[in-house]
JSON list of C-alpha atoms in Angstrom, two decimals:
[
{"chain": "A", "resi": 282, "resn": "UNK", "atom": "CA", "xyz": [-22.20, 76.10, -34.38]},
{"chain": "A", "resi": 283, "resn": "UNK", "atom": "CA", "xyz": [-20.22, 74.53, -31.35]},
{"chain": "A", "resi": 284, "resn": "UNK", "atom": "CA", "xyz": [-16.53, 75.61, -30.92]},
{"chain": "A", "resi": 285, "resn": "UNK", "atom": "CA", "xyz": [-14.09, 72.61, -30.27]},
{"chain": "A", "resi": 286, "resn": "UNK", "atom": "CA", "xyz": [-10.88, 72.83, -29.09]},
{"chain": "A", "resi": 287, "resn": "UNK", "atom": "CA", "xyz": [-7.65, 71.32, -30.57]},
{"chain": "A", "resi": 288, "resn": "UNK", "atom": "CA", "xyz": [-7.30, 69.37, -27.51]},
{"chain": "A", "resi": 289, "resn": "UNK", "atom": "CA", "xyz": [-10.58, 67.52, -27.75]},
{"chain": "A", "resi": 290, "resn": "UNK", "atom": "CA", "xyz": [-10.17, 66.93, -31.57]},
{"chain": "A", "resi": 291, "resn": "UNK", "atom": "CA", "xyz": [-6.62, 65.12, -30.58]},
{"chain": "A", "resi": 292, "resn": "UNK", "atom": "CA", "xyz": [-8.52, 62.89, -27.94]},
{"chain": "A", "resi": 293, "resn": "UNK", "atom": "CA", "xyz": [-10.67, 61.35, -30.65]},
{"chain": "A", "resi": 294, "resn": "UNK", "atom": "CA", "xyz": [-8.06, 59.39, -32.43]},
{"chain": "A", "resi": 295, "resn": "UNK", "atom": "CA", "xyz": [-9.20, 56.07, -32.75]},
{"chain": "A", "resi": 296, "resn": "UNK", "atom": "CA", "xyz": [-10.58, 53.66, -35.21]},
{"chain": "A", "resi": 297, "resn": "UNK", "atom": "CA", "xyz": [-14.03, 53.76, -33.36]},
{"chain": "A", "resi": 298, "resn": "UNK", "atom": "CA", "xyz": [-13.95, 57.43, -32.52]},
{"chain": "A", "resi": 299, "resn": "UNK", "atom": "CA", "xyz": [-12.19, 59.47, -35.28]},
{"chain": "A", "resi": 300, "resn": "UNK", "atom": "CA", "xyz": [-12.42, 63.17, -35.61]},
{"chain": "A", "resi": 301, "resn": "UNK", "atom": "CA", "xyz": [-10.33, 65.25, -37.79]},
{"chain": "A", "resi": 302, "resn": "UNK", "atom": "CA", "xyz": [-10.23, 69.17, -38.65]},
{"chain": "A", "resi": 303, "resn": "UNK", "atom": "CA", "xyz": [-10.82, 70.16, -42.29]},
{"chain": "A", "resi": 304, "resn": "UNK", "atom": "CA", "xyz": [-10.48, 73.69, -43.39]},
{"chain": "A", "resi": 305, "resn": "UNK", "atom": "CA", "xyz": [-11.74, 74.83, -39.82]},
{"chain": "A", "resi": 306, "resn": "UNK", "atom": "CA", "xyz": [-14.53, 72.38, -39.14]},
{"chain": "A", "resi": 307, "resn": "UNK", "atom": "CA", "xyz": [-14.66, 69.49, -37.29]},
{"chain": "A", "resi": 308, "resn": "UNK", "atom": "CA", "xyz": [-15.89, 66.08, -38.41]},
{"chain": "A", "resi": 309, "resn": "UNK", "atom": "CA", "xyz": [-16.40, 62.76, -36.97]},
{"chain": "A", "resi": 310, "resn": "UNK", "atom": "CA", "xyz": [-15.53, 60.36, -39.66]},
{"chain": "A", "resi": 311, "resn": "UNK", "atom": "CA", "xyz": [-15.68, 57.08, -37.20]},
{"chain": "A", "resi": 312, "resn": "UNK", "atom": "CA", "xyz": [-18.31, 55.63, -39.72]},
{"chain": "A", "resi": 313, "resn": "UNK", "atom": "CA", "xyz": [-17.30, 57.21, -42.88]},
{"chain": "A", "resi": 314, "resn": "UNK", "atom": "CA", "xyz": [-13.86, 55.98, -42.78]},
{"chain": "A", "resi": 315, "resn": "UNK", "atom": "CA", "xyz": [-15.07, 52.22, -43.31]},
{"chain": "A", "resi": 316, "resn": "UNK", "atom": "CA", "xyz": [-16.62, 53.66, -46.50]},
{"chain": "A", "resi": 317, "resn": "UNK", "atom": "CA", "xyz": [-13.78, 55.75, -47.92]},
{"chain": "A", "resi": 318, "resn": "UNK", "atom": "CA", "xyz": [-12.90, 54.73, -51.34]},
{"chain": "A", "resi": 319, "resn": "UNK", "atom": "CA", "xyz": [-9.04, 55.36, -50.49]},
{"chain": "A", "resi": 320, "resn": "UNK", "atom": "CA", "xyz": [-9.43, 52.85, -47.63]},
{"chain": "A", "resi": 321, "resn": "UNK", "atom": "CA", "xyz": [-9.84, 53.47, -44.01]},
{"chain": "A", "resi": 322, "resn": "UNK", "atom": "CA", "xyz": [-6.11, 53.44, -43.09]},
{"chain": "A", "resi": 323, "resn": "UNK", "atom": "CA", "xyz": [-5.38, 56.76, -44.41]},
{"chain": "A", "resi": 324, "resn": "UNK", "atom": "CA", "xyz": [-8.23, 58.31, -42.06]},
{"chain": "A", "resi": 325, "resn": "UNK", "atom": "CA", "xyz": [-7.48, 56.22, -39.07]},
{"chain": "A", "resi": 326, "resn": "UNK", "atom": "CA", "xyz": [-3.77, 57.17, -39.29]},
{"chain": "A", "resi": 327, "resn": "UNK", "atom": "CA", "xyz": [-4.65, 60.82, -39.28]},
{"chain": "A", "resi": 328, "resn": "UNK", "atom": "CA", "xyz": [-7.33, 60.88, -36.48]},
{"chain": "A", "resi": 329, "resn": "UNK", "atom": "CA", "xyz": [-7.20, 63.29, -34.07]},
{"chain": "A", "resi": 330, "resn": "UNK", "atom": "CA", "xyz": [-5.39, 65.90, -36.55]},
{"chain": "A", "resi": 331, "resn": "UNK", "atom": "CA", "xyz": [-5.87, 68.77, -38.83]},
{"chain": "A", "resi": 332, "resn": "UNK", "atom": "CA", "xyz": [-6.02, 67.03, -42.14]},
{"chain": "A", "resi": 333, "resn": "UNK", "atom": "CA", "xyz": [-6.97, 70.00, -44.45]},
{"chain": "A", "resi": 334, "resn": "UNK", "atom": "CA", "xyz": [-3.59, 70.30, -46.42]},
{"chain": "A", "resi": 335, "resn": "UNK", "atom": "CA", "xyz": [-3.62, 66.51, -47.02]},
{"chain": "A", "resi": 336, "resn": "UNK", "atom": "CA", "xyz": [-7.22, 66.51, -48.06]},
{"chain": "A", "resi": 337, "resn": "UNK", "atom": "CA", "xyz": [-7.15, 69.69, -50.25]},
{"chain": "A", "resi": 338, "resn": "UNK", "atom": "CA", "xyz": [-4.21, 68.27, -52.07]},
{"chain": "A", "resi": 339, "resn": "UNK", "atom": "CA", "xyz": [-6.44, 64.91, -53.34]},
{"chain": "A", "resi": 340, "resn": "UNK", "atom": "CA", "xyz": [-9.96, 66.02, -53.16]},
{"chain": "A", "resi": 341, "resn": "UNK", "atom": "CA", "xyz": [-12.18, 68.38, -54.80]},
{"chain": "A", "resi": 342, "resn": "UNK", "atom": "CA", "xyz": [-13.95, 71.23, -52.94]},
{"chain": "A", "resi": 343, "resn": "UNK", "atom": "CA", "xyz": [-17.38, 69.94, -52.95]},
{"chain": "A", "resi": 344, "resn": "UNK", "atom": "CA", "xyz": [-16.48, 66.28, -52.14]},
{"chain": "A", "resi": 345, "resn": "UNK", "atom": "CA", "xyz": [-17.61, 67.20, -48.20]},
{"chain": "A", "resi": 346, "resn": "UNK", "atom": "CA", "xyz": [-20.99, 68.29, -49.38]},
{"chain": "A", "resi": 347, "resn": "UNK", "atom": "CA", "xyz": [-21.21, 65.19, -51.51]},
{"chain": "A", "resi": 348, "resn": "UNK", "atom": "CA", "xyz": [-20.31, 62.38, -49.25]},
{"chain": "A", "resi": 349, "resn": "UNK", "atom": "CA", "xyz": [-20.85, 63.35, -45.85]},
{"chain": "A", "resi": 350, "resn": "UNK", "atom": "CA", "xyz": [-24.23, 63.92, -44.06]},
{"chain": "A", "resi": 351, "resn": "UNK", "atom": "CA", "xyz": [-24.38, 67.28, -42.38]},
{"chain": "A", "resi": 352, "resn": "UNK", "atom": "CA", "xyz": [-24.35, 65.87, -38.92]},
{"chain": "A", "resi": 353, "resn": "UNK", "atom": "CA", "xyz": [-20.69, 64.39, -39.69]},
{"chain": "A", "resi": 354, "resn": "UNK", "atom": "CA", "xyz": [-19.61, 67.96, -38.69]},
{"chain": "A", "resi": 355, "resn": "UNK", "atom": "CA", "xyz": [-19.65, 68.18, -34.80]},
{"chain": "A", "resi": 356, "resn": "UNK", "atom": "CA", "xyz": [-18.38, 72.03, -34.69]},
{"chain": "A", "resi": 357, "resn": "UNK", "atom": "CA", "xyz": [-15.68, 74.18, -35.76]},
{"chain": "A", "resi": 358, "resn": "UNK", "atom": "CA", "xyz": [-12.18, 74.64, -34.28]},
{"chain": "A", "resi": 359, "resn": "UNK", "atom": "CA", "xyz": [-11.29, 77.08, -31.90]},
{"chain": "A", "resi": 360, "resn": "UNK", "atom": "CA", "xyz": [-8.44, 78.43, -33.32]},
{"chain": "A", "resi": 361, "resn": "UNK", "atom": "CA", "xyz": [-7.25, 80.14, -30.30]},
{"chain": "A", "resi": 362, "resn": "UNK", "atom": "CA", "xyz": [-6.76, 76.76, -28.72]},
{"chain": "A", "resi": 363, "resn": "UNK", "atom": "CA", "xyz": [-4.01, 75.47, -31.49]},
{"chain": "A", "resi": 364, "resn": "UNK", "atom": "CA", "xyz": [-0.46, 75.70, -30.38]},
{"chain": "A", "resi": 365, "resn": "UNK", "atom": "CA", "xyz": [1.66, 76.31, -33.45]},
{"chain": "A", "resi": 366, "resn": "UNK", "atom": "CA", "xyz": [4.45, 74.44, -32.08]},
{"chain": "A", "resi": 367, "resn": "UNK", "atom": "CA", "xyz": [2.29, 71.38, -31.21]},
{"chain": "A", "resi": 368, "resn": "UNK", "atom": "CA", "xyz": [-0.16, 71.39, -33.79]},
{"chain": "A", "resi": 369, "resn": "UNK", "atom": "CA", "xyz": [-0.42, 68.22, -35.04]},
{"chain": "A", "resi": 370, "resn": "UNK", "atom": "CA", "xyz": [-1.12, 67.95, -38.93]},
{"chain": "A", "resi": 371, "resn": "UNK", "atom": "CA", "xyz": [-1.82, 64.81, -41.16]},
{"chain": "A", "resi": 372, "resn": "UNK", "atom": "CA", "xyz": [1.41, 63.37, -42.62]},
{"chain": "A", "resi": 373, "resn": "UNK", "atom": "CA", "xyz": [1.65, 64.28, -46.42]},
{"chain": "A", "resi": 374, "resn": "UNK", "atom": "CA", "xyz": [3.48, 61.14, -47.35]},
{"chain": "A", "resi": 375, "resn": "UNK", "atom": "CA", "xyz": [0.64, 59.02, -46.12]},
{"chain": "A", "resi": 376, "resn": "UNK", "atom": "CA", "xyz": [-1.49, 60.38, -48.72]},
{"chain": "A", "resi": 377, "resn": "UNK", "atom": "CA", "xyz": [-2.37, 57.95, -51.70]},
{"chain": "A", "resi": 378, "resn": "UNK", "atom": "CA", "xyz": [-1.00, 59.14, -55.19]},
{"chain": "A", "resi": 379, "resn": "UNK", "atom": "CA", "xyz": [-3.73, 60.30, -57.68]},
{"chain": "A", "resi": 380, "resn": "UNK", "atom": "CA", "xyz": [-3.85, 58.21, -60.63]}
]
């Protein structure tokens, strides 16, 4: 599987070109965000970021396999390219509440 740098992920940060990091894998959510049950805003607001913490706090583990086609995964994050001081993560306060 292709190794993708965090810097490349950060470039895909628009409505039409939306990549996120989720548990070490990089997903292209450009098409899916329009179908997202929670609305596209939460995805577009966090495009180009690591959304693992936010995602895991509101979704069951198997939801990716149930709702995304395999080709949505464009690669794995090259963790050696993540600068801990600059690493961009999703904003927790933007998450919709459960219930």
